[in-house]
mmCIF file of C-alpha atoms in Angstrom:
data_model
loop_
_atom_site.group_PDB
_atom_site.id
_atom_site.type_symbol
_atom_site.label_atom_id
_atom_site.label_comp_id
_atom_site.label_asym_id
_atom_site.label_seq_id
_atom_site.Cartn_x
_atom_site.Cartn_y
_atom_site.Cartn_z
ATOM 1 C CA MET G 1208 0.000 0.000 0.000
ATOM 2 C CA LEU G 1209 1.329 3.425 -0.927
ATOM 3 C CA VAL G 1210 0.456 6.368 1.305
ATOM 4 C CA SER G 1211 0.923 9.981 0.198
ATOM 5 C CA SER G 1212 0.226 13.232 2.008
ATOM 6 C CA VAL G 1213 -0.989 16.489 0.509
ATOM 7 C CA LEU G 1214 -0.146 19.851 2.041
ATOM 8 C CA ALA G 1215 -2.880 22.459 1.884
ATOM 9 C CA SER G 1216 -3.526 25.862 3.412
ATOM 10 C CA ASP G 1217 -6.486 25.947 5.806
ATOM 11 C CA HIS G 1218 -8.858 28.922 5.778
ATOM 12 C CA ASN G 1219 -9.953 27.958 9.309
ATOM 13 C CA ASN G 1220 -6.441 28.352 10.770
ATOM 14 C CA ILE G 1221 -6.208 31.991 11.934
ATOM 15 C CA ASP G 1222 -2.950 33.997 11.945
ATOM 16 C CA SER G 1223 -2.573 37.590 13.121
ATOM 17 C CA GLY G 1224 -2.672 39.981 10.180
ATOM 18 C CA ARG G 1225 -4.575 37.501 8.023
ATOM 19 C CA PRO G 1226 -6.756 39.484 8.093
ATOM 20 C CA LEU G 1227 -7.330 40.647 11.708
ATOM 21 C CA ARG G 1228 -5.198 40.979 14.849
ATOM 22 C CA PHE G 1229 -5.567 37.638 16.629
ATOM 23 C CA ASP G 1230 -3.981 34.185 16.421
ATOM 24 C CA ASP G 1231 -5.661 30.886 17.160
ATOM 25 C CA SER G 1232 -3.948 28.160 19.218
ATOM 26 C CA TYR G 1233 -3.002 25.900 16.302
ATOM 27 C CA SER G 1234 0.252 25.848 14.351
ATOM 28 C CA ILE G 1235 0.629 25.021 10.678
ATOM 29 C CA GLY G 1236 1.203 21.328 9.885
ATOM 30 C CA PHE G 1237 4.467 19.524 10.538
ATOM 31 C CA GLY G 1238 6.654 19.871 7.446
ATOM 32 C CA GLU G 1239 4.338 22.474 5.879
ATOM 33 C CA ARG G 1240 5.687 25.685 4.381
ATOM 34 C CA VAL G 1241 3.430 28.712 3.965
ATOM 35 C CA LEU G 1242 4.014 32.017 2.210
ATOM 36 C CA GLU G 1243 1.678 34.797 3.367
ATOM 37 C CA TYR G 1244 1.525 38.317 2.000
ATOM 38 C CA GLY G 1245 -0.874 41.196 2.342
ATOM 39 C CA LEU G 1246 -1.419 44.910 1.945
ATOM 40 C CA SER G 1247 -3.307 47.220 4.291
ATOM 41 C CA SER G 1248 -4.290 50.868 3.968
ATOM 42 C CA ALA G 1249 -5.311 53.066 6.890
ATOM 43 C CA TRP G 1250 -7.008 56.465 6.826
ATOM 44 C CA LEU G 1251 -5.514 58.505 9.676
ATOM 45 C CA ARG G 1252 -6.992 61.483 11.498
ATOM 46 C CA GLY G 1253 -6.049 64.579 9.490
ATOM 47 C CA GLY G 1254 -6.691 62.972 6.092
ATOM 48 C CA SER G 1255 -3.345 61.254 5.461
ATOM 49 C CA MET G 1256 -2.990 57.629 4.362
ATOM 50 C CA ASN G 1257 -0.681 54.929 5.622
ATOM 51 C CA TYR G 1258 0.107 51.870 3.462
ATOM 52 C CA GLU G 1259 1.689 48.781 4.989
ATOM 53 C CA GLY G 1260 2.736 45.471 3.498
ATOM 54 C CA LYS G 1261 3.674 42.180 5.098
ATOM 55 C CA LEU G 1262 5.493 39.229 3.537
ATOM 56 C CA GLU G 1263 5.988 36.203 5.790
ATOM 57 C CA PHE G 1264 7.443 32.738 5.342
ATOM 58 C CA LYS G 1265 6.435 30.097 7.927
ATOM 59 C CA TYR G 1266 7.722 26.572 8.386
ATOM 60 C CA GLY G 1267 6.238 23.830 10.573
ATOM 61 C CA PHE G 1268 9.563 22.399 11.729
ATOM 62 C CA ALA G 1269 8.058 20.117 14.425
ATOM 63 C CA LYS G 1270 4.665 18.905 15.603
ATOM 64 C CA ASN G 1271 2.633 21.873 16.955
ATOM 65 C CA LYS G 1272 5.564 24.258 16.398
ATOM 66 C CA ASP G 1273 6.411 26.678 13.616
ATOM 67 C CA PHE G 1274 8.972 29.359 12.842
ATOM 68 C CA GLY G 1275 8.516 32.454 10.696
ATOM 69 C CA ILE G 1276 10.371 35.393 9.182
ATOM 70 C CA SER G 1277 8.541 38.461 7.890
ATOM 71 C CA PHE G 1278 9.187 41.845 6.288
ATOM 72 C CA HIS G 1279 7.071 44.977 6.877
ATOM 73 C CA PRO G 1280 7.498 47.709 4.221
ATOM 74 C CA SER G 1281 5.371 50.856 4.541
ATOM 75 C CA TYR G 1282 4.624 54.215 2.919
ATOM 76 C CA LEU G 1283 3.203 57.230 4.765
ATOM 77 C CA ASP G 1284 1.409 59.882 2.699
ATOM 78 C CA GLU G 1285 2.369 62.925 4.766
ATOM 79 C CA ASP G 1286 6.089 62.035 4.811
ATOM 80 C CA LYS G 1287 6.137 61.030 1.137
ATOM 81 C CA ARG G 1288 8.662 58.323 1.868
ATOM 82 C CA PHE G 1289 9.042 54.569 1.671
ATOM 83 C CA ASP G 1290 10.318 52.539 4.618
ATOM 84 C CA ALA G 1291 11.607 48.989 4.115
ATOM 85 C CA GLY G 1292 10.486 48.280 7.683
ATOM 86 C CA ASN G 1293 11.785 45.945 10.344
ATOM 87 C CA VAL G 1294 12.531 42.264 9.857
ATOM 88 C CA GLU G 1295 10.592 40.126 12.338
ATOM 89 C CA LEU G 1296 11.328 36.604 13.538
ATOM 90 C CA SER G 1297 8.570 34.549 15.180
ATOM 91 C CA TYR G 1298 8.267 31.281 17.082
ATOM 92 C CA PHE G 1299 4.920 29.564 17.780
ATOM 93 C CA GLN G 1300 4.279 26.588 20.045
ATOM 94 C CA GLN G 1301 1.070 24.916 21.143
ATOM 95 C CA ILE G 1302 1.135 23.818 24.787
ATOM 96 C CA GLN G 1303 -2.211 22.035 25.024
ATOM 97 C CA ARG G 1304 -4.972 20.969 22.668
ATOM 98 C CA GLU G 1305 -8.584 21.591 23.643
ATOM 99 C CA ILE G 1306 -9.669 18.904 26.114
ATOM 100 C CA ASP G 1307 -13.229 18.766 27.481
ATOM 101 C CA ASN G 1308 -13.828 22.240 28.994
ATOM 102 C CA SER G 1309 -10.165 23.272 28.867
ATOM 103 C CA PRO G 1310 -9.214 25.581 25.952
ATOM 104 C CA ALA G 1311 -6.369 24.994 23.536
ATOM 105 C CA ILE G 1312 -3.349 26.975 24.751
ATOM 106 C CA ALA G 1313 -0.311 28.252 22.866
ATOM 107 C CA PHE G 1314 2.278 31.016 22.941
ATOM 108 C CA LYS G 1315 4.081 33.063 20.327
ATOM 109 C CA VAL G 1316 7.277 35.123 20.488
ATOM 110 C CA ASP G 1317 7.913 37.897 17.936
ATOM 111 C CA LEU G 1318 11.354 39.498 17.689
ATOM 112 C CA GLY G 1319 11.578 42.750 15.713
ATOM 113 C CA LEU G 1320 15.039 43.651 14.387
ATOM 114 C CA PRO G 1321 15.886 47.360 13.801
ATOM 115 C CA THR G 1322 16.293 47.209 10.013
ATOM 116 C CA GLY G 1323 13.763 49.947 9.147
ATOM 117 C CA ARG G 1324 14.254 53.691 8.777
ATOM 118 C CA ASP G 1325 15.137 55.448 12.076
ATOM 119 C CA SER G 1326 14.776 52.137 13.976
ATOM 120 C CA SER G 1327 16.913 51.263 16.981
ATOM 121 C CA GLY G 1328 16.932 48.504 19.559
ATOM 122 C CA ILE G 1329 15.045 45.224 19.500
ATOM 123 C CA GLU G 1330 11.316 44.904 20.123
ATOM 124 C CA THR G 1331 10.008 41.650 21.593
ATOM 125 C CA ARG G 1332 6.370 40.644 21.958
ATOM 126 C CA LEU G 1333 5.216 37.697 24.058
ATOM 127 C CA ARG G 1334 1.694 36.532 23.203
ATOM 128 C CA GLY G 1335 -0.379 34.045 25.180
ATOM 129 C CA ILE G 1336 -3.130 32.419 23.094
ATOM 130 C CA MET G 1337 -6.300 30.546 24.042
ATOM 131 C CA THR G 1338 -8.941 29.031 21.723
ATOM 132 C CA LYS G 1339 -12.216 27.456 22.834
ATOM 133 C CA ASN G 1340 -15.081 25.923 20.874
ATOM 134 C CA ALA G 1341 -18.513 27.385 21.594
ATOM 135 C CA GLY G 1342 -21.232 25.150 20.256
ATOM 136 C CA GLN G 1343 -20.625 22.976 17.210
ATOM 137 C CA TYR G 1344 -18.696 25.366 14.944
ATOM 138 C CA ASP G 1345 -18.095 28.712 16.684
ATOM 139 C CA LYS G 1346 -14.746 29.461 18.307
ATOM 140 C CA TRP G 1347 -13.624 32.140 20.750
ATOM 141 C CA HIS G 1348 -10.014 33.316 20.835
ATOM 142 C CA VAL G 1349 -8.220 35.330 23.518
ATOM 143 C CA ASN G 1350 -4.717 36.791 23.057
ATOM 144 C CA PHE G 1351 -2.735 38.619 25.765
ATOM 145 C CA ASP G 1352 0.381 40.593 24.777
ATOM 146 C CA VAL G 1353 3.393 41.979 26.605
ATOM 147 C CA SER G 1354 5.852 43.965 24.460
ATOM 148 C CA PHE G 1355 9.380 45.034 25.421
ATOM 149 C CA ALA G 1356 11.569 47.670 23.711
ATOM 150 C CA THR G 1357 15.302 47.685 24.433
ATOM 151 C CA ASP G 1358 15.823 51.239 23.147
ATOM 152 C CA PRO G 1359 12.522 53.179 23.290
ATOM 153 C CA GLU G 1360 12.399 56.753 22.020
ATOM 154 C CA SER G 1361 12.471 59.588 24.530
ATOM 155 C CA GLY G 1362 9.298 59.620 26.636
ATOM 156 C CA ALA G 1363 8.146 56.187 25.433
ATOM 157 C CA ARG G 1364 7.381 53.136 27.560
ATOM 158 C CA ASP G 1365 9.767 50.208 27.452
ATOM 159 C CA VAL G 1366 6.923 47.795 28.321
ATOM 160 C CA THR G 1367 3.404 47.919 26.833
ATOM 161 C CA LEU G 1368 0.362 45.663 27.215
ATOM 162 C CA GLY G 1369 -2.441 44.591 24.904
ATOM 163 C CA ALA G 1370 -5.248 42.075 24.427
ATOM 164 C CA VAL G 1371 -7.382 40.796 21.549
ATOM 165 C CA PHE G 1372 -10.723 39.007 21.844
ATOM 166 C CA GLY G 1373 -11.561 37.144 18.637
ATOM 167 C CA TYR G 1374 -14.376 35.072 17.146
ATOM 168 C CA SER G 1375 -14.395 32.733 14.144
ATOM 169 C CA ASN G 1376 -17.077 30.689 12.394
ATOM 170 C CA PRO G 1377 -16.798 28.484 9.270
ATOM 171 C CA LEU G 1378 -19.626 29.631 7.014
ATOM 172 C CA GLY G 1379 -21.771 27.190 5.062
ATOM 173 C CA VAL G 1380 -21.078 24.046 7.093
ATOM 174 C CA PRO G 1381 -22.024 21.251 6.920
ATOM 175 C CA THR G 1382 -22.985 21.522 3.226
ATOM 176 C CA LYS G 1383 -19.957 23.635 2.249
ATOM 177 C CA PHE G 1384 -16.661 24.417 3.945
ATOM 178 C CA ASP G 1385 -14.588 26.983 2.086
ATOM 179 C CA LYS G 1386 -14.797 30.248 4.059
ATOM 180 C CA THR G 1387 -14.412 31.475 7.628
ATOM 181 C CA PHE G 1388 -15.897 34.626 9.144
ATOM 182 C CA VAL G 1389 -13.738 36.386 11.764
ATOM 183 C CA ALA G 1390 -14.247 39.338 14.137
ATOM 184 C CA HIS G 1391 -12.260 40.944 16.944
ATOM 185 C CA PHE G 1392 -12.129 43.590 19.639
ATOM 186 C CA ALA G 1393 -8.596 44.718 20.558
ATOM 187 C CA VAL G 1394 -7.158 47.052 23.179
ATOM 188 C CA GLU G 1395 -3.587 48.334 23.161
ATOM 189 C CA GLN G 1396 -1.678 50.543 25.579
ATOM 190 C CA GLY G 1397 -0.192 53.728 24.126
ATOM 191 C CA ARG G 1398 3.561 53.694 23.507
ATOM 192 C CA MET G 1399 4.200 57.088 25.114
ATOM 193 C CA SER G 1400 4.324 57.422 28.909
ATOM 194 C CA GLY G 1401 1.019 58.726 30.273
ATOM 195 C CA GLU G 1402 -0.836 57.830 27.068
ATOM 196 C CA GLY G 1403 -4.048 55.834 27.470
ATOM 197 C CA TRP G 1404 -5.487 52.894 25.576
ATOM 198 C CA THR G 1405 -6.700 52.460 22.004
ATOM 199 C CA GLY G 1406 -9.715 50.238 21.254
ATOM 200 C CA ASN G 1407 -10.237 48.658 17.852
ATOM 201 C CA ILE G 1408 -12.928 46.478 16.253
ATOM 202 C CA GLY G 1409 -12.741 44.474 13.041
ATOM 203 C CA ILE G 1410 -14.510 41.925 10.852
ATOM 204 C CA GLY G 1411 -13.133 39.829 8.021
ATOM 205 C CA LEU G 1412 -13.401 36.776 5.787
ATOM 206 C CA ARG G 1413 -10.965 33.998 4.829
ATOM 207 C CA GLN G 1414 -11.867 32.312 1.540
ATOM 208 C CA GLN G 1415 -10.361 29.055 0.255
ATOM 209 C CA VAL G 1416 -9.674 29.702 -3.434
ATOM 210 C CA SER G 1417 -7.692 26.530 -4.183
ATOM 211 C CA GLU G 1418 -6.368 23.481 -2.370
ATOM 212 C CA ARG G 1419 -3.312 25.448 -1.255
ATOM 213 C CA GLY G 1420 -4.493 29.059 -1.515
ATOM 214 C CA VAL G 1421 -6.490 31.231 0.890
ATOM 215 C CA LEU G 1422 -7.601 34.806 0.198
ATOM 216 C CA ASP G 1423 -8.392 37.086 3.149
ATOM 217 C CA PHE G 1424 -10.097 40.461 3.539
ATOM 218 C CA GLY G 1425 -10.634 42.549 6.663
ATOM 219 C CA ILE G 1426 -11.893 45.953 7.753
ATOM 220 C CA GLU G 1427 -11.047 47.617 11.080
ATOM 221 C CA SER G 1428 -11.839 50.859 12.890
ATOM 222 C CA ASP G 1429 -10.539 52.486 16.073
ATOM 223 C CA VAL G 1430 -13.489 53.074 18.401
ATOM 224 C CA PHE G 1431 -11.557 55.086 20.994
ATOM 225 C CA ALA G 1432 -8.020 56.433 21.272
ATOM 226 C CA PRO G 1433 -5.980 58.792 23.500
ATOM 227 C CA SER G 1434 -6.362 62.496 22.772
ATOM 228 C CA GLY G 1435 -3.950 63.619 20.055
ATOM 229 C CA SER G 1436 -3.051 60.100 18.900
ATOM 230 C CA ARG G 1437 -3.195 58.799 15.328
ATOM 231 C CA LYS G 1438 -6.724 57.392 15.436
ATOM 232 C CA SER G 1439 -7.699 55.448 12.315
ATOM 233 C CA PRO G 1440 -11.427 55.560 11.412
ATOM 234 C CA ILE G 1441 -10.990 52.793 8.820
ATOM 235 C CA ARG G 1442 -8.315 50.290 7.845
ATOM 236 C CA LEU G 1443 -8.600 47.773 4.981
ATOM 237 C CA THR G 1444 -6.527 44.605 4.612
ATOM 238 C CA LEU G 1445 -6.258 42.239 1.651
ATOM 239 C CA GLY G 1446 -3.958 39.203 1.661
ATOM 240 C CA TYR G 1447 -3.187 35.779 0.247
ATOM 241 C CA SER G 1448 -1.646 32.648 1.795
ATOM 242 C CA PHE G 1449 -0.128 29.769 -0.154
ATOM 243 C CA GLY G 1450 0.991 26.427 1.276
ATOM 244 C CA PHE G 1451 3.604 24.237 -0.359
#
């Protein structure tokens, strides 16, 4: 008997940025390689636009573990300049699968290297991740973040906190299973000392377009932000993931 395996991207496996801000507690498959890229545009208070791209390669090097490297170019309207952005390394590991009433638990470490314009120091984010089924198909996701900056700018915090509360649902099941609806509410502490919190909501869709390809689309809006900060009334994200 001959046994063969087929690698395929899964629209129901949620990664931050594809298209919203939360991760689920499941890694990509062992031995799988995934290339993810996307473009987002944000309208900022004052009328200027900010364009950001993300290109990430991920590899499932062990069971329930993956490693990634990503690039984050950007262009800001008011500065009229392109920034190649920082290079980011990431490590993901699942600690526990969902068992009875206990959620699936994982953690992720992101390490930002100062390769972008005017960047200095290393930024590290530790993310705790929980995923829990609610009913037959719905899932709830909770992410808690702690970020550290080794060389913050003058007046900025060296430690900031954040959290994301996410929801996902595979649309069309059980007759069809090719798209997943996602939504989130996120809060993030301001980077400057004395600055308050920003709240953000978003909805999106992940659509399986081929055995190995997933298209994603998301829309976000800041619902509250500290006085004088760069509040974004709308942010659009479009991306594509390809497994091989």
